[in-house]
Amino acid sequence: MATFREFLRYKELSAKDKTFSPRMKEIMHIMRQHHVAQGMTPQKAVAVLEALGPTYVKIGQLASNRSDILPKDYCEALEKLHDNVSPMGFDEVLACIDKSYGHSYREVFAEIDPVPLGAASIAQVHKAKLLDGTVVAVKVRRPGVVEQMADDVAMMKRLLALGDFATTAHKDIILNLGGFVDELERTTADEVDFTIELNNLLRFRKELKTQPGVTCPVPYPQFSTDAVLVEEYVTGTEISDVAALKQQGVDVKALSKQLIQSYVTQVLDNGFFHADPHSGNLIVRGKQLVWIDLGMVGTLSGSERMLVNRMFRSVAFNNAYELMEAVLGLCSANGPVDEGLLLAKMDHLLAEYGQADMANINIGEAFQEVIEVLRRQSLIMSPSVTMLARGFVTLEGLLTEIAPDTSVIDVVSQHVMKQLFDPRYVGEKATTFMYNSAEAVGSAARLPTQLSHALAMLTRGQVSVKGNLTVPEDALATVYVAAGRLSLAVMAAGLFLGSAILCTTDMAPKLLGVPFLGVLGFVGAFVLSLYVLWKTLRTRHRYVNGQSLE
């Protein structure tokens, strides 16, 4: 069976010979009906997407996560979109399963409940029983949905090429629509291919093993295809049903903290998180918290995860410059950036939240405020980070229902502080320090040669310097003192690194099993470090008391 991208490629090639397909004409008609050319509002955007059908409803739901591209009022309006679609007939469901398997469904299932558990624009879910009696949930993709969504994405690309349907006030949205449609293409390709969700389940279940009392449904790869997904049928109580949970003896406050800790671990430790943590996707089964529906997940690359960790640490330590550096690393510029203004905005946000009670800080709203500041600075965050922001907003909305006095930022701060003493984090910092020290030693070693070359070029007339610079004697003295201390510090670092390397060899003689020369190097590095520290403190004392630096 052809994939979504193969169908999309076919549609794009076909569009070169046909200016308007029937679907294009239908889209144009709906846009004229809603007077799109006269301007767009959030309410009109919702009406247009609903009129265009279930595929565009799904696109609107995905678009609600892109608060870095769309204004906040658009995102809030698009969040209200729902898949109001009629379920497929049971015979059609069975036909889809048979076609996907290439044989009768009876070779896999003993029975399938004809009444669906849920129906959406892409698929619907039925309860079933395997031949061995195991109760499972079967997710079946609607027939023709791959072709339809490929057609719709191709039409969106075609519309962007044909013209601009926005007023001047919305030019900032239109400028980013090309990249936005590309992102929708990638996301849609994942949505319609159930092998992606199957792999999400396998990975998610593996990573949740480190979290006691937290799990997700058991997937059945042997019975799953790109159009049929078979997984464990989960029974239990929806997490938002507080009355039922209390009746079962569940500590709701402890459960809410377990939920936050699970989400923070997914984000900061694993870089792989559930992107839609609403109440319908969280089931309490006995003493277990079960995450379901892994169709939409977020993935942070190694560098993105480090930057998100750095961002949270900067908030915990109230460091505006560190926050700005982390945020810039997570963004791509779509125009000129005023870093001075950006730093001032970050400092203002930290000051505002620093004065608030920790329990009253809404991390989702804070995330959204940062994204809004970035959008005004022509900065676009990566889709995974905006998805993370939306996930925190959804999670905090859920916590408001079940445990209003539980603070997400409190758990995040504790997790960040705990990370500082984690052996993996300490090891990473030590490696970074060693690398930077080695670079500093290398740079210091190259400095005399570079100076020699520069002076040779100067004497040959290849470099000329003009100017009249007068430097006060006290400033020169300060420079000499600083240069001397820096040289000693570099020498100490070099001795330390050289000794560490020597200690890995079998060089004789040895002292207590360690090469004697390496021991001397460590002692020398230690003495030099103490000397530099003492001289620095002494110089500071002299400076404070108005005395000469030397």
mmCIF file of N, CA and C in Angstrom, residues 219-332:
data_model
loop_
_atom_site.group_PDB
_atom_site.id
_atom_site.type_symbol
_atom_site.label_atom_id
_atom_site.label_comp_id
_atom_site.label_asym_id
_atom_site.label_seq_id
_atom_site.Cartn_x
_atom_site.Cartn_y
_atom_site.Cartn_z
ATOM 1 N N PRO A 219 1.548 -3.182 23.605
ATOM 2 C CA PRO A 219 1.282 -3.268 22.163
ATOM 3 C C PRO A 219 1.460 -4.699 21.655
ATOM 4 N N TYR A 220 0.809 -5.016 20.551
ATOM 5 C CA TYR A 220 0.924 -6.341 19.922
ATOM 6 C C TYR A 220 1.434 -6.157 18.492
ATOM 7 N N PRO A 221 2.762 -6.070 18.320
ATOM 8 C CA PRO A 221 3.333 -5.834 16.984
ATOM 9 C C PRO A 221 2.968 -6.918 15.970
ATOM 10 N N GLN A 222 2.808 -8.160 16.452
ATOM 11 C CA GLN A 222 2.544 -9.266 15.534
ATOM 12 C C GLN A 222 1.168 -9.164 14.875
ATOM 13 N N PHE A 223 0.272 -8.368 15.469
ATOM 14 C CA PHE A 223 -1.074 -8.226 14.909
ATOM 15 C C PHE A 223 -1.324 -6.819 14.357
ATOM 16 N N SER A 224 -0.278 -5.972 14.330
ATOM 17 C CA SER A 224 -0.438 -4.577 13.918
ATOM 18 C C SER A 224 0.160 -4.338 12.540
ATOM 19 N N THR A 225 -0.449 -3.391 11.801
ATOM 20 C CA THR A 225 0.047 -2.979 10.487
ATOM 21 C C THR A 225 0.010 -1.456 10.426
ATOM 22 N N ASP A 226 0.265 -0.898 9.237
ATOM 23 C CA ASP A 226 0.195 0.554 9.112
ATOM 24 C C ASP A 226 -1.234 1.074 9.196
ATOM 25 N N ALA A 227 -2.239 0.181 9.024
ATOM 26 C CA ALA A 227 -3.646 0.601 9.055
ATOM 27 C C ALA A 227 -4.420 0.016 10.223
ATOM 28 N N VAL A 228 -3.833 -0.915 10.964
ATOM 29 C CA VAL A 228 -4.491 -1.549 12.121
ATOM 30 C C VAL A 228 -3.500 -1.581 13.279
ATOM 31 N N LEU A 229 -3.930 -1.069 14.429
ATOM 32 C CA LEU A 229 -3.085 -1.085 15.628
ATOM 33 C C LEU A 229 -3.805 -1.872 16.722
ATOM 34 N N VAL A 230 -3.141 -2.893 17.249
ATOM 35 C CA VAL A 230 -3.717 -3.727 18.315
ATOM 36 C C VAL A 230 -2.911 -3.507 19.588
ATOM 37 N N GLU A 231 -3.602 -3.151 20.648
ATOM 38 C CA GLU A 231 -2.943 -2.927 21.929
ATOM 39 C C GLU A 231 -3.849 -3.377 23.058
ATOM 40 N N GLU A 232 -3.289 -3.434 24.263
ATOM 41 C CA GLU A 232 -4.030 -3.850 25.449
ATOM 42 C C GLU A 232 -5.255 -2.952 25.679
ATOM 43 N N TYR A 233 -6.360 -3.577 26.045
ATOM 44 C CA TYR A 233 -7.569 -2.822 26.379
ATOM 45 C C TYR A 233 -7.479 -2.440 27.855
ATOM 46 N N VAL A 234 -7.404 -1.154 28.110
ATOM 47 C CA VAL A 234 -7.189 -0.659 29.475
ATOM 48 C C VAL A 234 -8.523 -0.294 30.118
ATOM 49 N N THR A 235 -8.775 -0.864 31.265
ATOM 50 C CA THR A 235 -9.963 -0.510 32.048
ATOM 51 C C THR A 235 -9.522 0.214 33.307
ATOM 52 N N GLY A 236 -10.336 1.109 33.786
ATOM 53 C CA GLY A 236 -10.009 1.861 34.983
ATOM 54 C C GLY A 236 -10.834 3.125 35.062
ATOM 55 N N THR A 237 -10.372 4.053 35.874
ATOM 56 C CA THR A 237 -11.090 5.309 36.109
ATOM 57 C C THR A 237 -10.323 6.465 35.504
ATOM 58 N N GLU A 238 -11.042 7.312 34.776
ATOM 59 C CA GLU A 238 -10.394 8.490 34.206
ATOM 60 C C GLU A 238 -9.891 9.373 35.337
ATOM 61 N N ILE A 239 -8.716 9.938 35.153
ATOM 62 C CA ILE A 239 -8.053 10.657 36.242
ATOM 63 C C ILE A 239 -8.843 11.881 36.711
ATOM 64 N N SER A 240 -9.702 12.419 35.861
ATOM 65 C CA SER A 240 -10.483 13.603 36.254
ATOM 66 C C SER A 240 -11.696 13.252 37.107
ATOM 67 N N ASP A 241 -12.024 11.964 37.224
ATOM 68 C CA ASP A 241 -13.172 11.540 38.039
ATOM 69 C C ASP A 241 -12.721 11.433 39.493
ATOM 70 N N VAL A 242 -12.556 12.592 40.120
ATOM 71 C CA VAL A 242 -12.000 12.660 41.480
ATOM 72 C C VAL A 242 -12.882 11.932 42.488
ATOM 73 N N ALA A 243 -14.204 12.069 42.363
ATOM 74 C CA ALA A 243 -15.121 11.433 43.317
ATOM 75 C C ALA A 243 -14.947 9.911 43.297
ATOM 76 N N ALA A 244 -14.877 9.339 42.108
ATOM 77 C CA ALA A 244 -14.712 7.886 41.995
ATOM 78 C C ALA A 244 -13.358 7.453 42.542
ATOM 79 N N LEU A 245 -12.322 8.221 42.294
ATOM 80 C CA LEU A 245 -10.987 7.880 42.780
ATOM 81 C C LEU A 245 -10.930 7.892 44.300
ATOM 82 N N LYS A 246 -11.539 8.906 44.900
ATOM 83 C CA LYS A 246 -11.560 8.977 46.366
ATOM 84 C C LYS A 246 -12.348 7.821 46.958
ATOM 85 N N GLN A 247 -13.414 7.436 46.281
ATOM 86 C CA GLN A 247 -14.221 6.309 46.741
ATOM 87 C C GLN A 247 -13.416 5.009 46.706
ATOM 88 N N GLN A 248 -12.485 4.936 45.761
ATOM 89 C CA GLN A 248 -11.623 3.754 45.649
ATOM 90 C C GLN A 248 -10.434 3.822 46.601
ATOM 91 N N GLY A 249 -10.330 4.905 47.374
ATOM 92 C CA GLY A 249 -9.244 5.043 48.340
ATOM 93 C C GLY A 249 -7.960 5.590 47.750
ATOM 94 N N VAL A 250 -8.049 6.238 46.593
ATOM 95 C CA VAL A 250 -6.857 6.797 45.942
ATOM 96 C C VAL A 250 -6.535 8.164 46.529
ATOM 97 N N ASP A 251 -5.269 8.386 46.884
ATOM 98 C CA ASP A 251 -4.798 9.690 47.348
ATOM 99 C C ASP A 251 -4.596 10.577 46.120
ATOM 100 N N VAL A 252 -5.546 11.466 45.865
ATOM 101 C CA VAL A 252 -5.528 12.264 44.646
ATOM 102 C C VAL A 252 -4.334 13.210 44.598
ATOM 103 N N LYS A 253 -3.960 13.774 45.737
ATOM 104 C CA LYS A 253 -2.826 14.696 45.763
ATOM 105 C C LYS A 253 -1.525 13.954 45.425
ATOM 106 N N ALA A 254 -1.348 12.766 46.007
ATOM 107 C CA ALA A 254 -0.151 11.971 45.709
ATOM 108 C C ALA A 254 -0.156 11.543 44.245
ATOM 109 N N LEU A 255 -1.344 11.234 43.735
ATOM 110 C CA LEU A 255 -1.476 10.850 42.330
ATOM 111 C C LEU A 255 -1.085 12.001 41.406
ATOM 112 N N SER A 256 -1.504 13.217 41.757
ATOM 113 C CA SER A 256 -1.178 14.378 40.927
ATOM 114 C C SER A 256 0.328 14.629 40.906
ATOM 115 N N LYS A 257 1.002 14.457 42.048
ATOM 116 C CA LYS A 257 2.456 14.626 42.087
ATOM 117 C C LYS A 257 3.159 13.540 41.269
ATOM 118 N N GLN A 258 2.605 12.330 41.333
ATOM 119 C CA GLN A 258 3.161 11.229 40.535
ATOM 120 C C GLN A 258 3.025 11.540 39.041
ATOM 121 N N LEU A 259 1.894 12.131 38.667
ATOM 122 C CA LEU A 259 1.647 12.509 37.276
ATOM 123 C C LEU A 259 2.664 13.552 36.807
ATOM 124 N N ILE A 260 2.867 14.597 37.623
ATOM 125 C CA ILE A 260 3.814 15.652 37.249
ATOM 126 C C ILE A 260 5.225 15.094 37.152
ATOM 127 N N GLN A 261 5.605 14.278 38.143
ATOM 128 C CA GLN A 261 6.952 13.709 38.153
ATOM 129 C C GLN A 261 7.186 12.843 36.923
ATOM 130 N N SER A 262 6.152 12.100 36.526
ATOM 131 C CA SER A 262 6.257 11.266 35.333
ATOM 132 C C SER A 262 6.480 12.129 34.097
ATOM 133 N N TYR A 263 5.728 13.221 33.995
ATOM 134 C CA TYR A 263 5.834 14.074 32.811
ATOM 135 C C TYR A 263 7.190 14.785 32.760
ATOM 136 N N VAL A 264 7.633 15.269 33.913
ATOM 137 C CA VAL A 264 8.922 15.964 33.973
ATOM 138 C C VAL A 264 10.057 15.007 33.630
ATOM 139 N N THR A 265 9.971 13.761 34.088
ATOM 140 C CA THR A 265 10.982 12.754 33.775
ATOM 141 C C THR A 265 11.001 12.464 32.279
ATOM 142 N N GLN A 266 9.808 12.363 31.680
ATOM 143 C CA GLN A 266 9.722 12.141 30.233
ATOM 144 C C GLN A 266 10.449 13.251 29.472
ATOM 145 N N VAL A 267 10.237 14.490 29.922
ATOM 146 C CA VAL A 267 10.779 15.644 29.196
ATOM 147 C C VAL A 267 12.268 15.822 29.447
ATOM 148 N N LEU A 268 12.651 15.943 30.729
ATOM 149 C CA LEU A 268 14.009 16.337 31.073
ATOM 150 C C LEU A 268 15.013 15.184 31.052
ATOM 151 N N ASP A 269 14.553 13.966 31.340
ATOM 152 C CA ASP A 269 15.486 12.834 31.383
ATOM 153 C C ASP A 269 15.497 12.025 30.088
ATOM 154 N N ASN A 270 14.285 11.798 29.525
ATOM 155 C CA ASN A 270 14.186 10.927 28.344
ATOM 156 C C ASN A 270 14.134 11.696 27.031
ATOM 157 N N GLY A 271 13.607 12.917 27.036
ATOM 158 C CA GLY A 271 13.445 13.671 25.799
ATOM 159 C C GLY A 271 12.393 13.064 24.890
ATOM 160 N N PHE A 272 11.455 12.321 25.443
ATOM 161 C CA PHE A 272 10.383 11.668 24.688
ATOM 162 C C PHE A 272 9.136 11.717 25.563
ATOM 163 N N PHE A 273 8.137 12.498 25.163
ATOM 164 C CA PHE A 273 7.029 12.765 26.067
ATOM 165 C C PHE A 273 5.678 12.706 25.366
ATOM 166 N N HIS A 274 4.646 12.431 26.161
ATOM 167 C CA HIS A 274 3.268 12.435 25.672
ATOM 168 C C HIS A 274 2.882 13.877 25.386
ATOM 169 N N ALA A 275 2.428 14.146 24.150
ATOM 170 C CA ALA A 275 2.176 15.537 23.758
ATOM 171 C C ALA A 275 0.745 15.987 24.024
ATOM 172 N N ASP A 276 -0.110 15.086 24.500
ATOM 173 C CA ASP A 276 -1.511 15.456 24.726
ATOM 174 C C ASP A 276 -1.996 14.880 26.062
ATOM 175 N N PRO A 277 -1.468 15.400 27.191
ATOM 176 C CA PRO A 277 -1.783 14.829 28.504
ATOM 177 C C PRO A 277 -3.108 15.305 29.095
ATOM 178 N N HIS A 278 -4.212 15.154 28.332
ATOM 179 C CA HIS A 278 -5.517 15.539 28.888
ATOM 180 C C HIS A 278 -6.119 14.357 29.640
ATOM 181 N N SER A 279 -7.215 14.595 30.347
ATOM 182 C CA SER A 279 -7.775 13.587 31.255
ATOM 183 C C SER A 279 -8.173 12.300 30.539
ATOM 184 N N GLY A 280 -8.643 12.396 29.291
ATOM 185 C CA GLY A 280 -9.054 11.203 28.554
ATOM 186 C C GLY A 280 -7.916 10.266 28.229
ATOM 187 N N ASN A 281 -6.686 10.759 28.303
ATOM 188 C CA ASN A 281 -5.522 9.931 27.992
ATOM 189 C C ASN A 281 -4.795 9.436 29.236
ATOM 190 N N LEU A 282 -5.429 9.604 30.411
ATOM 191 C CA LEU A 282 -4.821 9.156 31.663
ATOM 192 C C LEU A 282 -5.841 8.348 32.456
ATOM 193 N N ILE A 283 -5.543 7.057 32.643
ATOM 194 C CA ILE A 283 -6.434 6.132 33.335
ATOM 195 C C ILE A 283 -5.767 5.643 34.612
ATOM 196 N N VAL A 284 -6.541 5.601 35.700
ATOM 197 C CA VAL A 284 -6.048 5.068 36.960
ATOM 198 C C VAL A 284 -6.585 3.641 37.091
ATOM 199 N N ARG A 285 -5.678 2.671 37.106
ATOM 200 C CA ARG A 285 -6.045 1.259 37.194
ATOM 201 C C ARG A 285 -5.443 0.681 38.469
ATOM 202 N N GLY A 286 -6.275 0.567 39.486
ATOM 203 C CA GLY A 286 -5.769 0.134 40.785
ATOM 204 C C GLY A 286 -4.812 1.172 41.336
ATOM 205 N N LYS A 287 -3.549 0.783 41.503
ATOM 206 C CA LYS A 287 -2.531 1.715 41.989
ATOM 207 C C LYS A 287 -1.624 2.186 40.858
ATOM 208 N N GLN A 288 -2.033 1.916 39.622
ATOM 209 C CA GLN A 288 -1.228 2.303 38.463
ATOM 210 C C GLN A 288 -1.817 3.496 37.727
ATOM 211 N N LEU A 289 -0.918 4.358 37.233
ATOM 212 C CA LEU A 289 -1.294 5.454 36.350
ATOM 213 C C LEU A 289 -0.937 5.011 34.926
ATOM 214 N N VAL A 290 -1.932 4.958 34.046
ATOM 215 C CA VAL A 290 -1.721 4.422 32.706
ATOM 216 C C VAL A 290 -1.876 5.544 31.668
ATOM 217 N N TRP A 291 -0.817 5.777 30.892
ATOM 218 C CA TRP A 291 -0.863 6.722 29.774
ATOM 219 C C TRP A 291 -1.382 5.982 28.545
ATOM 220 N N ILE A 292 -2.409 6.518 27.886
ATOM 221 C CA ILE A 292 -2.923 5.883 26.676
ATOM 222 C C ILE A 292 -2.886 6.873 25.506
ATOM 223 N N ASP A 293 -3.108 6.360 24.314
ATOM 224 C CA ASP A 293 -3.144 7.129 23.067
ATOM 225 C C ASP A 293 -1.797 7.815 22.811
ATOM 226 N N LEU A 294 -0.869 7.060 22.267
ATOM 227 C CA LEU A 294 0.468 7.585 21.957
ATOM 228 C C LEU A 294 0.577 8.031 20.504
ATOM 229 N N GLY A 295 -0.540 8.454 19.934
ATOM 230 C CA GLY A 295 -0.518 8.925 18.546
ATOM 231 C C GLY A 295 0.227 10.234 18.394
ATOM 232 N N MET A 296 0.207 11.058 19.429
ATOM 233 C CA MET A 296 0.894 12.351 19.368
ATOM 234 C C MET A 296 1.922 12.431 20.497
ATOM 235 N N VAL A 297 3.189 12.364 20.119
ATOM 236 C CA VAL A 297 4.274 12.453 21.101
ATOM 237 C C VAL A 297 5.245 13.538 20.675
ATOM 238 N N GLY A 298 6.028 14.015 21.617
ATOM 239 C CA GLY A 298 7.070 14.989 21.325
ATOM 240 C C GLY A 298 8.429 14.363 21.556
ATOM 241 N N THR A 299 9.386 14.717 20.731
ATOM 242 C CA THR A 299 10.742 14.187 20.857
ATOM 243 C C THR A 299 11.732 15.338 20.875
ATOM 244 N N LEU A 300 12.575 15.373 21.887
ATOM 245 C CA LEU A 300 13.628 16.376 21.983
ATOM 246 C C LEU A 300 14.953 15.725 21.634
ATOM 247 N N SER A 301 15.713 16.349 20.740
ATOM 248 C CA SER A 301 17.052 15.854 20.435
ATOM 249 C C SER A 301 17.937 16.046 21.671
ATOM 250 N N GLY A 302 19.127 15.444 21.637
ATOM 251 C CA GLY A 302 20.032 15.573 22.779
ATOM 252 C C GLY A 302 20.343 17.018 23.107
ATOM 253 N N SER A 303 20.599 17.835 22.085
ATOM 254 C CA SER A 303 20.911 19.250 22.314
ATOM 255 C C SER A 303 19.685 20.010 22.819
ATOM 256 N N GLU A 304 18.499 19.694 22.282
ATOM 257 C CA GLU A 304 17.274 20.361 22.730
ATOM 258 C C GLU A 304 16.980 20.028 24.190
ATOM 259 N N ARG A 305 17.182 18.765 24.567
ATOM 260 C CA ARG A 305 16.940 18.366 25.955
ATOM 261 C C ARG A 305 17.891 19.101 26.900
ATOM 262 N N MET A 306 19.161 19.231 26.508
ATOM 263 C CA MET A 306 20.120 19.967 27.340
ATOM 264 C C MET A 306 19.713 21.432 27.473
ATOM 265 N N LEU A 307 19.226 22.029 26.375
ATOM 266 C CA LEU A 307 18.829 23.433 26.408
ATOM 267 C C LEU A 307 17.560 23.638 27.236
ATOM 268 N N VAL A 308 16.609 22.693 27.155
ATOM 269 C CA VAL A 308 15.391 22.791 27.975
ATOM 270 C C VAL A 308 15.768 22.662 29.450
ATOM 271 N N ASN A 309 16.679 21.723 29.773
ATOM 272 C CA ASN A 309 17.176 21.605 31.144
ATOM 273 C C ASN A 309 17.820 22.906 31.595
ATOM 274 N N ARG A 310 18.614 23.495 30.708
ATOM 275 C CA ARG A 310 19.296 24.752 31.030
ATOM 276 C C ARG A 310 18.280 25.875 31.245
ATOM 277 N N MET A 311 17.221 25.853 30.461
ATOM 278 C CA MET A 311 16.187 26.879 30.594
ATOM 279 C C MET A 311 15.502 26.777 31.956
ATOM 280 N N PHE A 312 15.161 25.560 32.358
ATOM 281 C CA PHE A 312 14.514 25.379 33.661
ATOM 282 C C PHE A 312 15.468 25.726 34.802
ATOM 283 N N ARG A 313 16.759 25.383 34.651
ATOM 284 C CA ARG A 313 17.735 25.732 35.687
ATOM 285 C C ARG A 313 17.876 27.244 35.818
ATOM 286 N N SER A 314 17.850 27.955 34.691
ATOM 287 C CA SER A 314 17.977 29.408 34.736
ATOM 288 C C SER A 314 16.791 30.036 35.444
ATOM 289 N N VAL A 315 15.605 29.428 35.268
ATOM 290 C CA VAL A 315 14.422 29.927 35.983
ATOM 291 C C VAL A 315 14.568 29.650 37.473
ATOM 292 N N ALA A 316 15.048 28.439 37.807
ATOM 293 C CA ALA A 316 15.211 28.075 39.219
ATOM 294 C C ALA A 316 16.219 28.979 39.926
ATOM 295 N N PHE A 317 17.283 29.406 39.195
ATOM 296 C CA PHE A 317 18.319 30.245 39.794
ATOM 297 C C PHE A 317 18.158 31.723 39.439
ATOM 298 N N ASN A 318 17.039 32.074 38.770
ATOM 299 C CA ASN A 318 16.721 33.471 38.446
ATOM 300 C C ASN A 318 17.833 34.134 37.633
ATOM 301 N N ASN A 319 18.288 33.455 36.584
ATOM 302 C CA ASN A 319 19.392 33.937 35.747
ATOM 303 C C ASN A 319 18.851 34.307 34.369
ATOM 304 N N ALA A 320 18.628 35.606 34.132
ATOM 305 C CA ALA A 320 18.009 36.063 32.885
ATOM 306 C C ALA A 320 18.911 35.809 31.678
ATOM 307 N N TYR A 321 20.219 36.052 31.838
ATOM 308 C CA TYR A 321 21.128 35.860 30.702
ATOM 309 C C TYR A 321 21.184 34.392 30.290
ATOM 310 N N GLU A 322 21.249 33.508 31.283
ATOM 311 C CA GLU A 322 21.268 32.064 31.002
ATOM 312 C C GLU A 322 19.970 31.636 30.311
ATOM 313 N N LEU A 323 18.851 32.204 30.753
ATOM 314 C CA LEU A 323 17.555 31.897 30.132
ATOM 315 C C LEU A 323 17.550 32.335 28.674
ATOM 316 N N MET A 324 18.048 33.546 28.404
ATOM 317 C CA MET A 324 18.079 34.043 27.033
ATOM 318 C C MET A 324 18.954 33.154 26.152
ATOM 319 N N GLU A 325 20.130 32.754 26.653
ATOM 320 C CA GLU A 325 21.028 31.909 25.882
ATOM 321 C C GLU A 325 20.378 30.564 25.548
ATOM 322 N N ALA A 326 19.687 29.976 26.535
ATOM 323 C CA ALA A 326 19.023 28.689 26.309
ATOM 324 C C ALA A 326 17.899 28.828 25.294
ATOM 325 N N VAL A 327 17.109 29.892 25.433
ATOM 326 C CA VAL A 327 15.980 30.107 24.532
ATOM 327 C C VAL A 327 16.460 30.350 23.102
ATOM 328 N N LEU A 328 17.517 31.147 22.944
ATOM 329 C CA LEU A 328 18.056 31.415 21.606
ATOM 330 C C LEU A 328 18.553 30.127 20.946
ATOM 331 N N GLY A 329 19.093 29.229 21.751
ATOM 332 C CA GLY A 329 19.555 27.956 21.216
ATOM 333 C C GLY A 329 18.430 27.082 20.710
ATOM 334 N N LEU A 330 17.204 27.319 21.218
ATOM 335 C CA LEU A 330 16.041 26.527 20.814
ATOM 336 C C LEU A 330 15.263 27.177 19.674
ATOM 337 N N CYS A 331 15.757 28.308 19.176
ATOM 338 C CA CYS A 331 15.013 29.074 18.175
ATOM 339 C C CYS A 331 15.778 29.203 16.869
ATOM 340 N N SER A 332 15.033 29.531 15.838
ATOM 341 C CA SER A 332 15.626 29.941 14.568
ATOM 342 C C SER A 332 15.109 31.339 14.264
#
